[in-house]
Amino acid sequence: MPQSPTLSKSDFKLGSSCFKKLWYKKHNYPTTSEGNEYLDMLADGGYMIGKMAQCLYPSGFEITDRTDKAAAITAYFLKYRNSVMFEAAFKVGDKIIRIDILEKKGNSFRIIEVKSKSFNSSQATTPGYFEKSEWTEYIEDIAFQKWVLQEAYPKAKIECEFLLPDKDKTTPIDHLISWFTISAMESDGRYIDYQIEFKGDLKALKTGHILSWINVDAIIEKRLAGVQQSANAMLAALKKNTAQAFDVPLSIACKGCEYKVDDSKLLNGFKSCWGKLAAPSPHILELGRLGNINNRKDYKNCINDLIAKGQTALQDVPIAYVSNEDPDKPYYDNRALYQLTESKEFLLPGFNEAIKDLEYPLHFIDFETSQMAIPYHANMRPYGKVLFQWSCHTIAHPGAEPVHSEWINTQDNYPNREFAHSLMEQLGDKGTIMTWSAYENTQLKDLKNELEEQAELDTTEQALLKWLTVAVKAHKADTTRLCDMNLLALKYYFHPLMGGLTSIKVTLPAVLAATKSERIRQWLNAEGLWQLDANGQAQDPYTLLPSIRIMDQFEKVKDGSGAMRAYQDMMYGVYREHTLIKELYKEALLKYCKLDTLAMVVIWERWNEMKK
């Protein structure tokens, strides 16, 4: 007799985001989110938050069994009047839950949901704080747990709390992050898992941790009925066991579907949903500013209406949806309009006026930063930014060859001041500082504010503050040395391959498809990042970056989140004592960051070609 379908916490969460995804999960459809589980775990330091929370309950013990026996083991220990369990397991009917921390006192239970998402305890008691959409999945998660536990113990009193990193707290503990270590577990020479251990001062942790409890019973009472209704609908559909039972309307929400895999040999959930409507290329979901256009007051829900009519080619979008009647007020810089109407690369005439005040030398810079839930150092708050790397290509005068410089931190210390000093020494007081986005300005502004709040500054810090005051744009009207190349691309440059986007990751391949510059080829070739594909076109250099074998999987450092995870593993992961792998990480980080600033130089070179 076939087993009855079950609904777990993770099933419910996925089904709440999209009903059809639950069907795909239960039938083992592949997803684009199936990455390196170990590196995903490192992403925000949530594994340390989980361990820290457990340390605050020294009498607690973990239900480690991952089989059906876990619920039986949990039930056995709940016979005791008082107990604290981690990962307590319950199976009630067709519903399964694991509770992060369950505290039992007599006939009363406390469900304590531990998350790495931060909050401000000083604001959390204000009306509506947990009503915001950013908290919906967390509230529904704990509501689902309460429902199942209440069914198991109908006469018990159940309270629900979050235990979260509190941004209103600082820790007095230096190197707190090093108190939590990750160890790899091996079998037959292969990594199969990892474990987290606490190796610090438990007494100090109890007073110096950065977590806070917040009761969420009131908001859960409001959401409980809706959660029960949704979960019952999911169970009913699972019992029917047909794809049609999970059908949902197609919409712009499908754009980021993780069941849209590129490999034609694999099951593709996106194509299963969209059928023939997935075929047009370019597709309507590729339209820039998709959500904004769909929510225009004058054309409310216009893109979803086109999809409902079966019009899913990009060219099915009426021009009126992406333009304004007033030509002096372009709709989102006309990016979506160009996407529909232009077929050639161009640079608008206003570009020359926009760059007339730039002064050589031009310094093309890029930063890499890291932030983890647990503060790196004393007096820091959760998710404090750590500036661990910069790259710079400098062009001394028009036509000059770019000269590269770089800096990276590999020591377990707070590097922000050293980062800023080294950058100041490199950039000096002359020339324009070129960035791609406002991110670099934001990081330098935060550092400037930190220095201004400091009671006393030594001579070196005074010099740094003076330099930052000139370099940083603290207010919208400020004139600074910074120039945002992304804004230039947004307002003046278009290539059909970019679609409606202007990120450096889409702009560089577009430029390489357009340019015939021998200089550009030589620059990339010197870095081992020039290669032609089968059609004789330049490959995207980011795809040519080297791979590193991590936990039996090959990974590239090819974007900002990848750089952050690489840094965290190099400094605090299982490879923190592994000299060779740390060196490979360092080389990969340097090469990636160098490509980011070289990409800016390549794009600048192309724009100057087009000016001529």
XYZ file of C-alpha atoms in Angstrom:
612
model
C 0.000 0.000 0.000
C 1.543 3.361 -1.003
C 2.553 5.732 1.765
C 0.331 8.734 2.441
C 1.986 12.002 1.329
C 3.449 14.180 4.063
C 3.914 17.907 4.459
C 7.039 19.134 6.250
C 8.000 22.659 7.297
C 10.188 23.048 4.221
C 7.399 21.662 2.001
C 4.966 24.196 3.417
C 7.418 27.047 2.939
C 8.026 26.107 -0.697
C 4.339 25.573 -1.405
C 3.550 28.976 0.095
C 5.930 30.647 -2.331
C 4.398 28.768 -5.298
C 1.916 25.898 -5.122
C 3.319 24.191 -8.242
C 6.854 24.093 -6.833
C 5.654 21.653 -4.177
C 4.714 19.213 -6.942
C 8.129 19.616 -8.553
C 9.914 19.045 -5.244
C 7.939 15.897 -4.477
C 8.771 14.556 -7.940
C 12.478 15.386 -7.746
C 12.652 18.033 -10.450
C 16.132 19.631 -10.533
C 16.575 23.239 -9.435
C 19.110 25.952 -10.133
C 19.540 26.406 -6.370
C 21.168 22.993 -5.919
C 24.622 24.392 -5.254
C 27.377 23.607 -2.803
C 25.508 22.994 0.453
C 28.612 23.734 2.492
C 29.211 27.159 0.871
C 25.502 27.982 1.057
C 25.663 27.280 4.775
C 28.511 29.781 5.085
C 26.513 32.514 3.358
C 25.488 34.526 6.412
C 26.898 32.678 9.392
C 23.498 31.280 10.327
C 25.139 28.021 11.391
C 26.938 29.965 14.142
C 23.694 31.605 15.251
C 22.109 28.171 15.608
C 24.996 26.948 17.732
C 25.065 30.133 19.816
C 21.345 29.747 20.542
C 21.895 26.168 21.730
C 24.710 27.332 24.014
C 22.223 29.593 25.808
C 20.356 26.423 26.870
C 23.110 24.313 28.459
C 20.638 21.703 29.730
C 19.270 21.123 26.245
C 20.110 18.159 24.062
C 19.759 17.569 20.329
C 17.615 14.970 18.603
C 20.159 13.998 15.970
C 18.258 11.095 14.398
C 17.142 11.932 10.833
C 14.669 9.045 10.424
C 11.114 8.361 11.577
C 12.598 7.360 14.943
C 13.197 11.044 15.755
C 9.525 11.609 16.621
C 9.529 8.549 18.906
C 12.712 9.746 20.645
C 11.168 13.205 21.115
C 7.981 11.714 22.577
C 10.003 9.641 25.043
C 11.817 12.658 26.489
C 8.606 14.715 26.611
C 7.342 12.310 29.249
C 9.594 14.186 31.672
C 7.945 17.172 33.306
C 10.607 19.631 32.191
C 13.005 19.412 29.252
C 14.748 21.417 26.545
C 15.334 19.828 23.165
C 16.985 20.947 19.948
C 15.445 19.720 16.685
C 12.513 18.084 18.474
C 10.540 16.065 15.899
C 6.781 15.587 15.570
C 4.658 13.690 13.079
C 0.956 14.369 13.431
C -1.163 12.797 10.732
C 0.458 13.821 7.458
C 2.361 16.786 8.919
C 6.012 16.721 10.023
C 7.965 19.396 11.892
C 11.367 19.860 13.530
C 11.534 22.645 16.153
C 14.802 24.540 16.598
C 14.450 24.788 20.385
C 11.519 23.372 22.341
C 11.230 24.189 26.017
C 8.737 22.189 28.104
C 7.673 23.112 31.626
C 4.847 20.987 32.925
C 2.013 21.357 30.425
C 3.440 24.494 28.802
C 5.629 24.653 25.701
C 7.788 27.377 24.209
C 8.598 27.086 20.527
C 11.790 29.058 19.933
C 12.507 29.617 16.255
C 16.159 30.541 15.666
C 16.888 32.582 12.550
C 19.931 34.447 11.297
C 17.698 37.276 10.050
C 18.411 40.339 12.186
C 15.993 42.753 13.811
C 16.036 45.821 16.077
C 14.627 44.992 19.492
C 13.953 48.689 20.163
C 11.509 48.758 17.239
C 10.083 45.230 17.338
C 7.306 46.052 19.806
C 5.906 48.819 17.605
C 2.590 47.913 15.895
C 3.003 46.313 12.508
C 6.713 45.450 12.825
C 6.187 41.756 12.050
C 3.325 42.517 9.649
C 5.836 43.517 6.969
C 6.192 41.167 4.007
C 9.855 40.483 4.834
C 8.693 38.544 7.916
C 5.818 36.617 6.300
C 7.647 33.349 5.625
C 9.150 33.321 9.143
C 5.808 33.990 10.837
C 4.051 31.338 8.752
C 6.861 28.875 9.492
C 6.462 29.141 13.252
C 2.647 29.228 12.943
C 2.794 25.906 11.080
C 4.875 24.473 13.927
C 2.433 25.705 16.560
C -0.503 24.154 14.707
C 1.135 20.734 14.520
C 2.351 20.813 18.138
C -1.092 21.907 19.352
C -2.647 18.939 17.544
C -0.175 16.640 19.290
C -0.867 18.237 22.694
C -4.320 19.850 22.452
C -4.527 20.762 26.139
C -1.068 22.328 26.355
C -0.338 26.035 26.488
C 2.018 26.972 23.632
C 4.001 30.194 23.304
C 6.043 31.177 20.266
C 9.208 33.243 20.182
C 11.887 34.232 17.724
C 15.534 34.193 18.808
C 17.336 36.539 16.429
C 20.503 38.607 16.029
C 19.728 42.000 17.528
C 21.207 45.007 15.730
C 20.692 47.083 18.854
C 23.314 44.963 20.613
C 27.084 45.015 20.436
C 29.332 42.318 21.835
C 32.199 43.005 24.260
C 33.891 39.810 23.041
C 36.739 40.148 20.578
C 37.055 37.406 17.960
C 33.697 35.968 19.035
C 33.372 34.420 15.600
C 36.463 32.275 16.218
C 34.706 30.576 19.150
C 32.624 28.653 16.608
C 34.569 26.207 14.479
C 33.562 24.079 11.519
C 35.107 20.651 11.064
C 34.836 18.505 7.958
C 33.655 14.923 8.324
C 35.195 12.434 5.915
C 34.547 8.907 4.675
C 36.882 7.048 2.324
C 38.792 10.254 1.701
C 35.661 12.205 0.695
C 33.954 15.021 2.552
C 30.445 13.896 3.471
C 29.366 16.445 6.068
C 30.548 19.078 8.535
C 29.954 19.792 12.191
C 29.931 23.011 14.198
C 31.511 23.182 17.633
C 31.626 25.876 20.305
C 35.143 26.272 21.741
C 34.824 29.476 23.699
C 33.955 30.748 27.165
C 30.335 29.750 27.842
C 30.007 32.088 30.831
C 31.228 35.047 28.769
C 28.916 34.093 25.915
C 25.841 34.185 28.154
C 26.409 37.868 28.874
C 28.113 38.881 25.627
C 25.956 37.251 22.955
C 24.027 39.324 20.398
C 20.704 37.442 20.329
C 17.335 38.594 21.641
C 14.033 36.827 22.226
C 10.799 38.320 20.930
C 7.323 36.891 21.535
C 5.219 36.637 18.356
C 2.039 35.038 19.693
C -0.161 37.992 18.703
C 0.794 37.990 15.023
C 0.654 34.182 14.861
C -2.939 34.199 16.103
C -3.807 36.457 13.162
C -2.108 34.184 10.618
C -2.880 30.727 12.043
C -6.183 30.146 10.267
C -4.704 31.115 6.921
C -1.725 28.811 7.476
C -4.023 25.904 8.314
C -6.119 26.558 5.215
C -3.045 26.699 2.952
C -1.487 23.568 4.454
C -4.718 21.598 4.127
C -4.979 22.667 0.483
C -1.419 21.424 -0.099
C -2.180 18.074 1.545
C -5.364 17.678 -0.490
C -3.456 18.341 -3.709
C -0.695 15.905 -2.696
C -3.259 13.176 -2.118
C -4.702 13.704 -5.618
C -1.145 13.207 -6.922
C -1.718 14.946 -10.274
C 0.177 17.909 -11.675
C -3.150 19.569 -12.529
C -4.049 19.694 -8.825
C -1.159 22.119 -8.348
C -1.819 24.436 -11.294
C -1.398 28.145 -10.597
C -1.823 31.161 -12.929
C 1.286 32.082 -14.892
C 2.660 35.506 -14.001
C 5.775 37.665 -13.728
C 6.492 35.866 -10.438
C 7.726 32.954 -12.573
C 10.732 34.983 -13.750
C 13.038 33.813 -10.971
C 11.752 30.229 -10.783
C 14.476 27.906 -9.520
C 12.940 25.039 -11.494
C 14.017 26.690 -14.760
C 17.134 24.654 -15.542
C 19.198 25.131 -18.710
C 20.137 21.485 -19.302
C 17.774 20.132 -21.999
C 18.290 16.582 -20.734
C 16.748 17.354 -17.349
C 13.149 17.885 -16.283
C 12.300 21.575 -16.508
C 9.574 22.766 -14.172
C 9.315 26.157 -15.867
C 8.672 24.592 -19.274
C 6.214 22.157 -17.719
C 4.197 25.112 -16.418
C 4.485 27.367 -19.461
C 4.416 24.820 -22.285
C 4.467 26.594 -25.673
C 4.394 29.953 -23.905
C 7.982 29.316 -22.761
C 9.228 29.147 -26.368
C 9.407 32.793 -27.571
C 12.878 34.314 -27.572
C 13.349 36.993 -26.417
C 10.705 36.241 -23.818
C 8.377 38.680 -22.097
C 9.961 37.813 -18.726
C 13.253 39.272 -20.032
C 11.747 42.765 -20.131
C 13.663 45.248 -18.004
C 11.789 46.787 -15.063
C 9.276 43.971 -15.374
C 7.650 44.444 -11.970
C 7.512 48.241 -12.230
C 5.866 48.068 -15.647
C 3.323 45.486 -14.471
C 2.414 47.783 -11.558
C 2.112 51.054 -13.499
C -0.939 52.966 -12.318
C -2.056 53.636 -15.880
C -1.520 50.012 -17.009
C -2.095 48.004 -13.829
C -1.275 44.283 -14.194
C -0.555 44.807 -17.901
C 2.205 42.178 -18.250
C 0.241 39.512 -16.398
C -2.731 40.279 -18.655
C -0.584 39.691 -21.754
C 0.637 36.385 -20.302
C -2.962 35.331 -19.586
C -3.769 36.004 -23.265
C -0.861 33.822 -24.371
C 1.228 36.759 -25.600
C 4.655 35.944 -24.159
C 7.095 37.250 -26.773
C 8.970 40.392 -25.812
C 7.638 42.078 -28.942
C 4.059 41.485 -27.726
C 4.569 44.306 -25.206
C 2.967 47.555 -26.477
C 5.353 50.523 -26.649
C 2.957 52.544 -24.498
C 3.691 50.273 -21.523
C 7.391 51.262 -21.488
C 7.283 54.959 -22.373
C 5.993 58.266 -21.084
C 3.991 60.807 -23.039
C 6.465 63.479 -21.936
C 9.762 62.847 -23.798
C 11.660 64.926 -21.230
C 10.759 62.404 -18.518
C 12.003 59.050 -19.786
C 10.446 56.020 -18.141
C 13.276 54.431 -16.103
C 15.870 55.968 -18.451
C 14.100 54.331 -21.420
C 15.911 51.030 -20.839
C 12.808 48.918 -21.507
C 11.865 51.152 -24.458
C 15.274 50.628 -26.078
C 14.929 46.914 -25.451
C 11.739 46.867 -27.535
C 12.714 49.334 -30.252
C 16.493 49.335 -30.789
C 18.567 46.668 -32.520
C 21.998 48.355 -32.561
C 24.536 49.532 -30.011
C 24.581 53.265 -29.340
C 25.984 55.946 -27.044
C 23.718 58.963 -26.593
C 25.129 62.455 -27.280
C 24.636 63.567 -23.668
C 27.500 61.268 -22.668
C 30.153 63.844 -23.623
C 28.589 66.493 -21.406
C 28.260 64.011 -18.537
C 32.004 63.231 -18.481
C 33.413 66.672 -19.262
C 34.523 67.302 -15.676
C 36.373 64.002 -15.213
C 40.036 64.502 -14.363
C 42.945 62.190 -15.059
C 44.315 60.019 -13.648
C 41.184 57.847 -13.723
C 41.083 55.264 -10.923
C 38.727 52.336 -11.605
C 37.997 50.705 -8.245
C 36.002 47.790 -6.863
C 35.501 46.566 -3.273
C 34.703 43.168 -1.818
C 33.039 43.023 1.573
C 31.818 40.429 4.021
C 29.200 40.439 6.720
C 28.145 37.685 9.061
C 25.471 37.459 11.703
C 28.059 37.082 14.458
C 30.296 40.164 14.842
C 33.894 39.658 13.824
C 35.280 41.811 16.619
C 34.461 43.535 19.937
C 32.031 46.485 19.908
C 30.594 45.449 16.543
C 26.930 44.748 15.874
C 25.526 41.755 13.984
C 26.089 41.961 10.242
C 28.730 44.657 10.509
C 30.530 45.164 7.195
C 34.118 44.027 6.833
C 36.021 45.560 3.913
C 38.515 42.874 2.992
C 39.661 43.641 -0.562
C 40.015 46.297 -3.221
C 41.253 46.363 -6.806
C 42.226 49.419 -8.835
C 43.196 50.029 -12.455
C 44.618 53.503 -13.038
C 44.854 55.294 -16.392
C 47.306 58.189 -16.021
C 46.204 60.120 -19.124
C 44.070 59.545 -22.243
C 45.444 56.626 -24.212
C 47.736 55.399 -21.409
C 47.911 51.724 -20.506
C 46.021 50.774 -17.310
C 48.204 50.020 -14.279
C 46.829 47.631 -11.690
C 47.115 47.703 -7.884
C 45.344 45.660 -5.231
C 45.015 44.885 -1.537
C 43.506 41.953 0.357
C 43.271 40.987 4.003
C 44.105 37.396 4.999
C 44.552 37.900 8.753
C 41.929 37.404 11.463
C 41.634 41.053 12.389
C 39.314 43.993 11.759
C 40.718 45.262 8.446
C 38.548 48.289 7.635
C 41.007 50.982 8.699
C 43.960 49.286 7.007
C 41.778 48.816 3.915
C 40.951 52.527 3.804
C 44.537 53.683 4.478
C 45.928 51.517 1.696
C 43.246 52.786 -0.687
C 43.952 56.406 0.257
C 47.657 55.919 -0.405
C 46.896 54.419 -3.803
C 44.352 56.998 -4.977
C 45.953 60.072 -3.469
C 44.337 63.478 -3.985
C 44.302 63.683 -7.767
C 42.026 62.271 -10.414
C 38.498 60.895 -10.686
C 37.523 57.687 -8.892
C 35.421 55.475 -11.161
C 33.008 52.947 -9.643
C 30.222 50.704 -10.935
C 27.246 51.527 -8.694
C 27.033 53.541 -5.489
C 28.205 50.617 -3.360
C 31.786 51.822 -2.916
C 30.588 55.277 -1.929
C 28.249 53.769 0.668
C 31.048 51.755 2.283
C 33.396 54.738 2.419
C 30.622 56.946 3.785
C 29.965 54.470 6.595
C 33.666 54.485 7.438
C 33.691 58.296 7.408
C 30.699 58.357 9.806
C 32.464 55.866 12.078
C 35.533 58.110 12.275
C 33.417 61.212 12.926
C 31.712 59.476 15.854
C 35.045 58.486 17.416
C 35.989 60.577 20.442
C 39.670 60.953 19.588
C 41.580 60.481 16.354
C 45.297 60.029 15.968
C 47.206 61.815 13.194
C 46.754 58.994 10.692
C 43.012 58.787 11.357
C 42.674 62.545 10.990
C 44.350 62.354 7.576
C 42.022 59.524 6.560
C 38.929 61.452 7.654
C 40.083 64.519 5.727
C 40.593 62.390 2.595
C 37.205 60.700 2.951
C 35.465 64.059 3.381
C 36.656 65.070 -0.087
C 36.249 61.681 -1.755
C 32.861 60.591 -0.419
C 29.444 61.781 -1.505
C 27.683 62.190 1.841
C 24.627 64.027 0.470
C 22.857 64.025 -2.879
C 24.005 67.519 -3.785
C 27.671 66.920 -2.913
C 30.391 67.250 -5.541
C 33.008 64.539 -5.107
C 35.789 62.724 -6.935
C 33.524 59.733 -7.515
C 31.895 58.896 -10.853
C 29.369 56.054 -11.098
C 29.844 54.299 -14.451
C 26.629 52.348 -13.951
C 24.701 55.618 -14.044
C 26.503 56.523 -17.278
C 25.498 53.163 -18.771
C 21.944 53.575 -17.519
C 21.502 57.007 -19.097
C 23.624 56.889 -22.238
C 24.731 53.412 -23.367
C 22.730 50.579 -24.897
C 23.533 47.293 -26.581
C 20.810 44.782 -27.535
C 22.623 41.987 -25.665
C 22.158 43.929 -22.430
C 18.385 43.913 -22.674
C 17.070 46.238 -19.987
C 20.019 45.636 -17.643
C 23.206 47.600 -16.948
C 25.143 45.450 -14.480
C 28.829 45.041 -15.259
C 28.240 41.290 -15.759
C 25.962 41.980 -18.755
C 27.693 45.122 -20.031
C 31.130 43.517 -20.452
C 29.980 40.648 -22.742
C 27.967 43.156 -24.806
C 31.017 45.379 -25.252
C 33.184 42.414 -26.235
C 30.624 41.417 -28.867
C 30.810 44.922 -30.351
C 34.470 45.935 -30.169
C 37.289 45.046 -32.532
C 39.899 46.633 -30.265
C 43.253 44.866 -30.245
C 44.138 46.612 -26.971
C 41.143 45.091 -25.245
C 42.024 41.630 -26.552
C 45.592 42.019 -25.286
C 44.487 43.151 -21.826
C 42.199 40.146 -21.359
C 44.628 37.735 -22.988
C 47.334 38.791 -20.535
C 45.024 37.634 -17.717
C 44.169 34.347 -19.455
C 40.604 35.586 -19.912
C 40.384 35.845 -23.695
C 38.887 32.915 -25.561
C 36.654 32.587 -28.621
C 33.615 30.336 -28.700
C 32.583 28.017 -31.548
C 31.062 30.994 -33.406
C 34.259 33.017 -33.193
C 32.808 35.366 -30.538
C 34.632 36.398 -27.371
C 33.525 34.348 -24.380
C 32.338 36.048 -21.234
C 35.578 36.419 -19.180
C 33.705 35.681 -15.950
C 33.070 32.124 -17.206
C 36.827 31.673 -17.705
C 37.799 32.399 -14.092
C 39.522 29.446 -12.363
C 37.626 26.860 -10.306
C 38.518 25.616 -6.829
C 37.555 22.198 -5.499
C 35.607 22.730 -2.276
C 33.986 19.841 -0.384
C 34.224 17.651 -3.512
C 32.590 20.256 -5.750
C 34.200 22.741 -8.109
C 33.375 26.385 -7.439
C 34.265 29.680 -9.110
C 34.599 33.077 -7.442
C 32.673 34.999 -10.106
C 30.370 37.383 -8.238
C 30.141 39.351 -5.005
C 28.303 36.692 -3.010
C 30.800 34.063 -4.162
C 33.661 36.311 -3.063
C 32.084 36.771 0.365
C 31.624 33.020 0.850
C 35.177 32.341 -0.305
C 36.518 34.874 2.200
C 34.429 33.415 5.021
C 35.621 29.894 4.281
C 39.228 31.057 3.968
C 39.056 32.816 7.332
C 36.609 30.761 9.414
C 35.597 27.602 7.542
C 36.994 24.098 7.430
C 39.964 25.360 5.403
C 41.049 28.095 7.814
C 44.198 26.095 8.710
C 44.764 24.705 5.214
C 47.610 26.799 3.770
C 47.320 25.558 0.175
C 43.557 26.028 -0.139
C 43.747 29.426 1.568
C 46.311 30.468 -1.035
C 44.035 29.197 -3.836
C 41.176 31.204 -2.352
C 43.364 34.300 -2.170
C 44.430 33.929 -5.801
C 40.810 33.396 -6.923
C 39.617 36.457 -4.989
C 42.384 38.626 -6.421
C 41.703 37.454 -9.978
C 37.954 38.029 -9.684
C 38.243 41.517 -8.201
C 40.915 42.410 -10.772
C 38.548 41.357 -13.557
C 35.849 43.647 -12.172
C 38.056 46.718 -12.487
C 39.556 45.566 -15.783
C 35.991 45.186 -17.070
C 35.406 48.836 -16.215
C 38.530 49.805 -18.178
C 37.370 47.705 -21.159
C 33.937 49.363 -21.130
C 35.547 52.808 -20.815
C 37.785 51.993 -23.779
C 34.757 50.992 -25.853
C 32.901 54.172 -24.966
C 35.884 56.213 -26.066
C 35.967 54.275 -29.350
C 32.340 55.190 -29.911
C 32.952 58.865 -29.043
C 35.507 59.039 -31.857
